[in-house]
Coordinates of C-alpha atoms (C1' of nucleotides) in Angstrom, one line a residue:
Chain A
M1 CA 25.9 12.1 23.7
G2 CA 22.7 13.1 25.5
R3 CA 20.1 15.7 25.1
R4 CA 20.8 18.5 22.7
H5 CA 20.8 22.2 23.4
G6 CA 17.9 24.4 22.4
P7 CA 14.3 23.6 22.2
S8 CA 13.4 19.9 21.9
L9 CA 11.3 18.4 19.2
S10 CA 7.6 18.1 19.6
V11 CA 5.3 15.5 18.2
G12 CA 4.2 18.2 15.8
D13 CA 7.7 18.6 14.5
V14 CA 8.0 14.9 13.9
V15 CA 4.7 14.7 12.0
A16 CA 5.7 17.8 10.0
A17 CA 9.0 16.1 9.1
A18 CA 7.2 12.9 8.2
V19 CA 4.7 14.8 6.0
R20 CA 7.7 16.4 4.3
V21 CA 9.3 12.9 3.7
V22 CA 6.1 11.6 2.2
E23 CA 5.7 14.6 -0.1
T24 CA 9.2 14.6 -1.4
E25 CA 9.9 10.9 -1.6
G26 CA 6.6 9.2 -1.8
P27 CA 4.5 7.1 0.6
D28 CA 6.9 4.2 0.7
A29 CA 9.7 6.3 2.0
L30 CA 7.8 7.0 5.3
G31 CA 9.5 5.2 8.2
I32 CA 11.3 5.7 11.5
S33 CA 14.7 5.9 10.0
R34 CA 14.0 8.2 7.1
V35 CA 12.1 10.7 9.3
A36 CA 14.9 10.5 12.0
A37 CA 17.4 11.5 9.3
E38 CA 15.1 14.4 8.2
L39 CA 15.1 15.6 11.9
K40 CA 18.9 14.9 12.2
I41 CA 18.4 12.6 15.1
K42 CA 19.1 8.9 15.5
P43 CA 16.3 6.4 14.7
A44 CA 16.1 5.2 18.3
S45 CA 15.3 8.8 19.4
M46 CA 12.1 8.7 17.4
Y47 CA 10.6 6.5 20.1
N48 CA 10.6 9.5 22.5
H49 CA 7.9 10.9 20.2
V50 CA 6.0 8.1 18.6
A51 CA 5.2 4.5 19.8
S52 CA 6.1 2.8 16.6
G53 CA 6.4 3.1 12.8
E54 CA 2.7 2.2 12.5
A55 CA 1.8 5.0 15.0
L56 CA 3.9 7.4 12.9
A57 CA 2.0 6.4 9.8
R58 CA -1.3 6.9 11.6
L59 CA -0.3 10.4 12.8
V60 CA 0.7 11.3 9.2
A61 CA -2.7 10.1 7.9
L62 CA -4.5 12.0 10.6
E63 CA -2.6 15.2 9.8
A64 CA -3.4 14.7 6.1
N65 CA -7.0 14.3 6.9
R66 CA -6.9 17.5 9.0
Q67 CA -5.3 19.4 6.2
F68 CA -7.8 18.1 3.7
L69 CA -10.8 19.0 5.9
T70 CA -9.4 22.5 6.4
A71 CA -9.0 23.0 2.7
L72 CA -12.4 21.6 2.0
Q73 CA -14.1 24.0 4.5
A74 CA -12.2 26.9 3.0
R75 CA -13.4 26.0 -0.5
L76 CA -17.0 25.8 0.7
E77 CA -16.8 29.2 2.3
G78 CA -19.5 31.3 0.7
V79 CA -21.0 28.6 -1.4
T80 CA -24.6 28.4 -0.5
A81 CA -26.5 26.6 -3.3
P82 CA -26.6 22.9 -2.4
R83 CA -25.8 21.7 -5.8
D84 CA -22.8 24.1 -6.0
Q85 CA -21.7 22.7 -2.7
L86 CA -21.6 19.2 -4.0
I87 CA -19.7 20.2 -7.0
A88 CA -17.2 22.2 -4.9
I89 CA -16.7 19.1 -2.7
A90 CA -16.1 16.9 -5.7
Y91 CA -13.5 19.2 -7.3
Q92 CA -11.9 19.8 -4.0
V93 CA -11.4 16.1 -3.5
R94 CA -9.8 15.8 -6.9
D95 CA -7.7 18.9 -6.7
W96 CA -6.4 18.2 -3.3
A97 CA -5.5 14.6 -4.3
N98 CA -3.7 15.8 -7.4
E99 CA -1.8 18.4 -5.5
N100 CA -1.0 16.1 -2.6
D101 CA -1.0 12.7 -4.3
S102 CA 1.6 11.0 -2.0
L103 CA -0.3 12.1 1.1
Y104 CA -3.6 11.0 -0.5
V105 CA -2.2 7.6 -1.3
H106 CA -0.9 7.3 2.2
M107 CA -4.2 8.2 3.7
A108 CA -5.9 5.6 1.6
R109 CA -3.5 2.9 2.8
V110 CA -3.8 3.5 6.5
E111 CA -6.7 1.7 8.1
P112 CA -8.6 4.0 10.4
D113 CA -8.5 3.5 14.1
H114 CA -12.1 3.7 15.2
A115 CA -11.0 4.3 18.8
D116 CA -9.2 7.5 17.8
L117 CA -11.4 10.4 18.8
D118 CA -9.4 13.0 16.8
A119 CA -9.8 10.9 13.7
A120 CA -13.5 10.4 14.3
E121 CA -14.0 14.1 14.7
I122 CA -12.3 14.9 11.4
L123 CA -14.2 12.2 9.6
S124 CA -17.4 13.7 11.0
G125 CA -16.5 17.1 9.7
I126 CA -16.0 15.7 6.2
L127 CA -19.2 13.7 6.3
A128 CA -21.1 16.8 7.6
A129 CA -20.0 18.8 4.6
L130 CA -21.4 16.1 2.4
S131 CA -24.6 15.5 4.3
A132 CA -25.8 19.2 4.3
P133 CA -26.2 19.7 0.6
L134 CA -27.8 16.3 0.2
G135 CA -30.4 17.1 2.7
A136 CA -31.0 20.5 1.1
L137 CA -31.5 18.8 -2.2
G138 CA -34.2 16.6 -0.8
V139 CA -32.4 13.3 -0.5
A140 CA -34.6 11.4 2.0
E141 CA -33.3 10.6 5.5
G142 CA -33.1 6.9 4.8
D143 CA -31.2 7.5 1.6
R144 CA -28.7 9.9 3.0
V145 CA -26.1 7.4 4.2
H146 CA -26.3 5.6 0.9
A147 CA -25.9 8.8 -1.1
M148 CA -22.9 9.8 1.0
R149 CA -21.3 6.4 0.6
T150 CA -21.9 6.5 -3.1
L151 CA -20.4 10.0 -3.5
R152 CA -17.4 9.1 -1.4
S153 CA -16.8 5.9 -3.3
A154 CA -16.9 7.5 -6.7
L155 CA -14.7 10.4 -5.8
H156 CA -12.2 8.3 -3.9
G157 CA -12.1 5.7 -6.6
F158 CA -11.6 8.2 -9.3
V159 CA -8.7 10.0 -7.7
L160 CA -7.0 6.8 -6.8
L161 CA -7.3 5.4 -10.3
E162 CA -6.2 8.7 -11.7
T163 CA -3.2 9.4 -9.5
S164 CA -1.9 5.8 -9.8
G165 CA -2.1 6.0 -13.6
Q166 CA -4.7 3.3 -14.1
F167 CA -6.7 5.2 -16.7
Q168 CA -5.3 4.5 -20.1
L169 CA -4.1 7.5 -22.0
G170 CA -5.9 9.1 -24.9
V171 CA -8.9 10.7 -23.2
N172 CA -8.5 13.6 -20.9
T173 CA -9.3 12.6 -17.3
G174 CA -10.6 16.1 -16.5
D175 CA -13.4 15.6 -19.0
S176 CA -14.2 12.3 -17.4
F177 CA -14.3 13.8 -14.0
E178 CA -16.7 16.5 -15.1
W179 CA -18.9 13.8 -16.7
L180 CA -18.7 11.8 -13.5
V181 CA -19.7 14.6 -11.2
D182 CA -22.6 15.6 -13.4
R183 CA -24.0 12.1 -13.7
L184 CA -23.3 11.3 -10.1
I185 CA -25.1 14.2 -8.7
A186 CA -28.0 13.5 -11.1
G187 CA -28.1 9.8 -10.0
V188 CA -27.8 10.5 -6.3
T189 CA -30.3 13.3 -6.1
G190 CA -32.8 11.8 -8.6
E191 CA -32.7 14.9 -10.8
Q192 CA -32.1 15.0 -14.5
S193 CA -28.5 15.1 -15.8
S194 CA -27.8 18.5 -17.4
Q195 CA -26.1 16.7 -20.3
N196 CA -28.4 13.9 -21.1
A197 CA -32.0 14.8 -20.5
P198 CA -34.1 12.0 -22.2
A199 CA -36.2 13.2 -25.1
Chain B
M1 CA 24.4 -27.3 -0.5
G2 CA 23.4 -26.9 -4.1
R3 CA 20.4 -27.8 -6.2
R4 CA 17.8 -30.0 -4.6
H5 CA 16.4 -33.3 -5.8
G6 CA 13.1 -33.6 -7.7
P7 CA 11.5 -31.0 -10.0
S8 CA 12.6 -27.4 -9.6
L9 CA 10.4 -24.5 -8.8
S10 CA 8.8 -22.6 -11.6
V11 CA 7.8 -18.9 -11.6
G12 CA 4.3 -20.1 -11.3
D13 CA 5.1 -22.0 -8.1
V14 CA 6.7 -18.8 -6.7
V15 CA 3.6 -16.7 -7.6
A16 CA 1.3 -19.3 -6.2
A17 CA 3.2 -19.3 -2.9
A18 CA 3.2 -15.5 -2.9
V19 CA -0.5 -15.4 -3.4
R20 CA -0.9 -17.9 -0.5
V21 CA 1.2 -15.6 1.7
V22 CA -0.9 -12.5 0.8
E23 CA -4.1 -14.4 1.4
T24 CA -3.1 -15.8 4.8
E25 CA -1.0 -13.0 6.2
G26 CA -2.2 -9.9 4.5
P27 CA -0.7 -7.6 1.8
D28 CA 2.1 -6.3 4.0
A29 CA 3.5 -9.8 4.6
L30 CA 4.4 -10.1 0.9
G31 CA 8.2 -10.1 0.4
I32 CA 11.2 -12.1 -0.8
S33 CA 11.9 -13.6 2.6
R34 CA 8.4 -14.6 3.6
V35 CA 7.7 -16.2 0.2
A36 CA 11.1 -18.0 0.3
A37 CA 10.1 -19.5 3.7
E38 CA 6.8 -20.6 2.2
L39 CA 8.7 -22.4 -0.5
K40 CA 11.3 -23.7 2.0
I41 CA 14.2 -22.2 0.1
K42 CA 16.6 -19.4 1.2
P43 CA 15.7 -15.8 0.3
A44 CA 18.7 -15.5 -2.1
S45 CA 17.4 -18.3 -4.2
M46 CA 14.3 -16.3 -4.9
Y47 CA 16.4 -14.3 -7.4
N48 CA 16.6 -17.3 -9.6
H49 CA 12.9 -16.8 -10.3
V50 CA 12.1 -13.1 -9.8
A51 CA 14.2 -10.0 -10.4
S52 CA 13.3 -8.2 -7.2
G53 CA 10.8 -7.8 -4.5
E54 CA 9.0 -5.2 -6.6
A55 CA 8.8 -7.6 -9.5
L56 CA 7.4 -10.2 -7.2
A57 CA 4.7 -7.8 -6.1
R58 CA 3.9 -7.0 -9.7
L59 CA 3.6 -10.7 -10.6
V60 CA 1.2 -11.2 -7.7
A61 CA -0.9 -8.2 -8.8
L62 CA -1.0 -9.6 -12.4
E63 CA -2.1 -13.0 -11.1
A64 CA -4.8 -11.4 -9.0
N65 CA -6.0 -9.5 -12.1
R66 CA -6.0 -12.7 -14.1
Q67 CA -8.1 -14.5 -11.5
F68 CA -10.5 -11.6 -11.2
L69 CA -11.0 -11.5 -15.0
T70 CA -11.6 -15.2 -15.1
A71 CA -14.2 -15.0 -12.4
L72 CA -15.8 -12.0 -14.0
Q73 CA -16.1 -13.8 -17.4
A74 CA -17.6 -16.9 -15.7
R75 CA -20.2 -14.7 -13.9
L76 CA -21.2 -13.1 -17.2
E77 CA -21.7 -16.4 -18.8
G78 CA -25.3 -16.5 -20.1
V79 CA -26.2 -13.0 -19.0
T80 CA -27.4 -11.4 -22.1
A81 CA -29.5 -8.3 -21.1
P82 CA -27.1 -5.3 -21.0
R83 CA -28.5 -3.9 -17.8
D84 CA -28.1 -7.3 -16.1
Q85 CA -24.6 -7.5 -17.4
L86 CA -23.7 -4.2 -15.7
I87 CA -25.4 -5.4 -12.5
A88 CA -23.5 -8.7 -12.6
I89 CA -20.2 -6.8 -13.1
A90 CA -20.9 -4.6 -10.2
Y91 CA -21.7 -7.4 -7.8
Q92 CA -18.8 -9.5 -9.1
V93 CA -16.4 -6.7 -8.3
R94 CA -17.7 -6.4 -4.8
D95 CA -18.0 -10.1 -4.1
W96 CA -14.6 -10.8 -5.5
A97 CA -13.0 -8.1 -3.4
N98 CA -14.8 -9.3 -0.2
E99 CA -13.7 -12.9 -0.8
N100 CA -10.2 -11.9 -1.7
D101 CA -9.7 -8.7 0.2
S102 CA -5.9 -9.0 0.7
L103 CA -5.4 -9.7 -2.9
Y104 CA -7.7 -6.8 -3.9
V105 CA -5.8 -4.4 -1.6
H106 CA -2.5 -5.5 -3.0
M107 CA -3.8 -5.0 -6.6
A108 CA -4.8 -1.5 -5.7
R109 CA -1.4 -0.7 -4.3
V110 CA 0.7 -1.8 -7.2
E111 CA 1.1 0.8 -9.9
P112 CA 0.5 -0.8 -13.3
D113 CA 3.4 -1.2 -15.7
H114 CA 2.1 0.2 -19.0
A115 CA 4.9 -1.7 -20.8
D116 CA 3.7 -5.1 -19.6
L117 CA 1.7 -6.6 -22.4
D118 CA 0.2 -9.3 -20.2
A119 CA -1.1 -6.7 -17.9
A120 CA -2.5 -4.6 -20.7
E121 CA -4.3 -7.6 -22.2
I122 CA -6.0 -8.4 -18.9
L123 CA -7.0 -4.8 -18.4
S124 CA -8.4 -4.8 -21.9
G125 CA -10.5 -7.9 -21.1
I126 CA -12.0 -6.2 -18.1
L127 CA -12.7 -3.0 -20.0
A128 CA -14.3 -4.9 -22.8
A129 CA -16.7 -6.5 -20.4
L130 CA -17.7 -3.1 -19.2
S131 CA -17.8 -1.5 -22.6
A132 CA -20.2 -4.0 -24.2
P133 CA -23.3 -3.4 -22.1
L134 CA -22.8 0.3 -22.2
G135 CA -22.8 0.3 -25.9
A136 CA -25.9 -1.9 -26.0
L137 CA -27.6 0.5 -23.6
G138 CA -27.1 3.4 -26.0
V139 CA -24.3 5.2 -24.3
A140 CA -22.8 7.3 -27.1
E141 CA -19.3 6.6 -28.4
G142 CA -17.9 9.9 -27.0
D143 CA -19.4 9.1 -23.5
R144 CA -18.2 5.5 -23.4
V145 CA -14.8 6.2 -21.8
H146 CA -16.3 8.6 -19.3
A147 CA -19.0 6.1 -18.4
M148 CA -16.5 3.3 -17.9
R149 CA -14.2 5.4 -15.8
T150 CA -17.2 6.5 -13.7
L151 CA -18.3 2.9 -13.1
R152 CA -14.8 1.7 -12.3
S153 CA -14.3 4.6 -9.9
A154 CA -17.5 4.0 -8.0
L155 CA -17.0 0.3 -7.7
H156 CA -13.3 0.5 -6.9
G157 CA -13.9 3.2 -4.3
F158 CA -16.7 1.4 -2.7
V159 CA -15.0 -1.9 -2.2
L160 CA -11.8 -0.2 -1.0
L161 CA -13.7 1.9 1.6
E162 CA -15.8 -1.1 2.6
T163 CA -12.9 -3.6 3.0
S164 CA -10.8 -1.1 4.9
G165 CA -13.5 -0.4 7.3
Q166 CA -14.0 3.2 6.4
F167 CA -17.7 3.2 6.4
Q168 CA -19.0 3.8 9.9
L169 CA -21.1 1.2 11.4
G170 CA -24.9 1.3 11.8
V171 CA -26.1 1.0 8.2
N172 CA -25.7 -2.1 6.2
T173 CA -23.1 -1.7 3.5
G174 CA -24.9 -4.2 1.3
D175 CA -28.0 -1.9 1.1
S176 CA -25.7 1.0 0.3
F177 CA -24.1 -1.0 -2.6
E178 CA -27.5 -1.9 -4.0
W179 CA -28.4 1.8 -3.9
L180 CA -25.1 2.7 -5.5
V181 CA -25.5 0.3 -8.3
D182 CA -29.0 1.4 -9.1
R183 CA -28.3 5.1 -9.1
L184 CA -25.0 4.6 -10.9
I185 CA -26.5 2.7 -13.7
A186 CA -29.3 5.3 -13.9
G187 CA -26.8 8.2 -14.0
V188 CA -24.5 6.6 -16.4
T189 CA -27.0 5.4 -18.9
G190 CA -29.3 8.4 -18.6
E191 CA -32.3 6.3 -17.7
Q192 CA -34.5 6.8 -14.7
S193 CA -33.6 5.2 -11.4
S194 CA -35.9 2.4 -10.5
Q195 CA -36.2 3.6 -7.0
N196 CA -36.7 7.3 -7.4
A197 CA -38.6 8.2 -10.5
P198 CA -39.6 11.9 -10.2
A199 CA -43.3 12.4 -9.9
Chain C
dC1 C1' 26.3 -44.1 -21.3
dC2 C1' 29.1 -40.6 -19.6
dC3 C1' 30.5 -35.9 -19.4
dA4 C1' 30.0 -31.0 -19.9
dT5 C1' 27.0 -27.5 -19.2
dC6 C1' 23.2 -25.2 -17.0
dA7 C1' 19.9 -24.0 -13.7
dA8 C1' 18.8 -23.8 -9.1
dA9 C1' 19.9 -24.2 -4.9
dC10 C1' 23.4 -22.8 -1.4
dT11 C1' 26.6 -19.7 1.9
dA12 C1' 28.4 -15.3 3.0
dA13 C1' 28.5 -10.5 3.1
dT14 C1' 26.5 -5.8 2.8
dA15 C1' 23.2 -2.6 3.8
dC16 C1' 19.0 -1.2 5.0
dT17 C1' 14.9 -1.3 8.4
dA18 C1' 12.4 -1.4 13.2
dT19 C1' 12.9 -2.0 17.9
dT20 C1' 14.5 -2.4 22.9
dA21 C1' 17.7 -1.5 26.7
dG22 C1' 20.6 1.1 29.0
dT23 C1' 23.3 5.6 29.4
dT24 C1' 24.2 10.6 29.3
dT25 C1' 22.8 15.2 29.8
dA26 C1' 20.2 19.5 29.2
dT27 C1' 16.2 21.6 30.9
dC28 C1' 12.6 22.5 34.2
dC29 C1' 10.3 22.8 38.7
dG30 C1' 10.2 23.0 43.5
Chain D
dC1 C1' 20.5 25.0 43.5
dG2 C1' 19.5 20.2 43.2
dG3 C1' 16.8 16.4 41.8
dA4 C1' 13.5 14.5 38.5
dT5 C1' 12.3 14.3 33.9
dA6 C1' 12.7 14.3 29.0
dA7 C1' 15.2 13.7 25.0
dA8 C1' 19.0 12.7 23.0
dC9 C1' 22.6 9.1 22.6
dT10 C1' 25.1 4.1 21.9
dA11 C1' 24.8 -0.7 21.4
dA12 C1' 22.5 -4.8 20.4
dT13 C1' 18.9 -7.8 18.2
dA14 C1' 16.3 -9.2 14.6
dG15 C1' 14.2 -8.8 10.2
dT16 C1' 14.3 -7.2 5.4
dA17 C1' 16.4 -7.0 0.3
dT18 C1' 20.2 -7.7 -2.5
dT19 C1' 24.7 -9.2 -4.7
dA20 C1' 28.6 -12.4 -5.4
dG21 C1' 30.5 -16.5 -5.5
dT22 C1' 30.0 -21.7 -4.7
dT23 C1' 28.0 -26.3 -5.0
dT24 C1' 25.4 -29.8 -7.2
dG25 C1' 21.4 -32.2 -9.3
dA26 C1' 19.4 -32.6 -13.8
dT27 C1' 19.8 -32.7 -18.7
dG28 C1' 21.2 -33.1 -23.5
dG29 C1' 25.1 -34.2 -27.1
dG30 C1' 28.7 -37.0 -28.5

DNA sequence: CCCATCAAACTAATACTATTAGTTTATCCG
DNA sequence: CGGATAAACTAATAGTATTAGTTTGATGGG
């Protein structure tokens, strides 16, 4: 055949199709062939847009991170109290992961490329959102990185365990998350938990 | 050809070979063909031992969980103080994940089969190890599940982020983990952090 | 002790996947 | 308007999982 009529596909179109595939068929369905089918082109033509299947996976992870950051910033709009900001971040992580569970799982699987400046910029944005309220709450400079890592770890771990069904049934996970957020903020900022102040 | 001389392969041999493949070539290398090569048999012969590639992945995850639980119980041997038990569990999770990072990543990828009684038993063992010290530290019955989920989340999230290189360089991750464990135990048990008692 | 059965290997075939090389052709720019 | 480029194609290679059917070593009953 040869080149088709009309506007050609851009990398953005390819990534959008790939995101669609992940969302509708799960993270394992992502691949050159499946995305090519989604775009109604032959698999070999995918290489006009991406270097490899791995590169495609990386682009999807990057796009997912971008969407996550945008949603996070929107959610923080107008939230000024630092403690409220931390709570908003926590719930945004969980809500976003639950609404986009295939994308979230995919993000978690892709190892970040530290040479990718776009990826680094997005990660910086996420970390900045976390850093600000911690500073405002008086977490010392030297503890800041530890506190951020602790928060990221707990939130990331929770949503992964939750979305992959690793919490046994019987107790509502929403209640557990509320509990986690409360204790985590208490532990990280050094303040008292609102639910369990010692006598 | 036909059946070979000498003792035949057992499922245990197959799983052991699969574990070896994961350890030496990473979680993505696990598959019917690669494990068949490791055992010096043809891929089709693998189906005499496992039902599918997915079943093989599940068996490897189960074996990894088994090994993890065994190591955890060994580490807890002789540790009687509940707070020390929690600390031992935390460091065991991190140490085991760092020493067996491919296996750990594989475990995290496989969705648990709630119908598998062996898997359920191992998970129970792990949860029991976590539950005991929390009870001894006075975490109320109704908070127990929340506390266990919080601890699992934070530990799981930390080691996943650490092993996949998602913490940016510059600050030692060991220091962060120490900080996390301290604050987490404080937050979960309602006691004061040893590092940041309010004035 | 031999023979029938069974388990575990095999071969062969199908159907995916990713990838590379070479070809065609529409679009774009000078 | 023509040549270069970009984006599609076809074709081929190699790897993956899987099923069906075949061969054969090991094993237990008569």
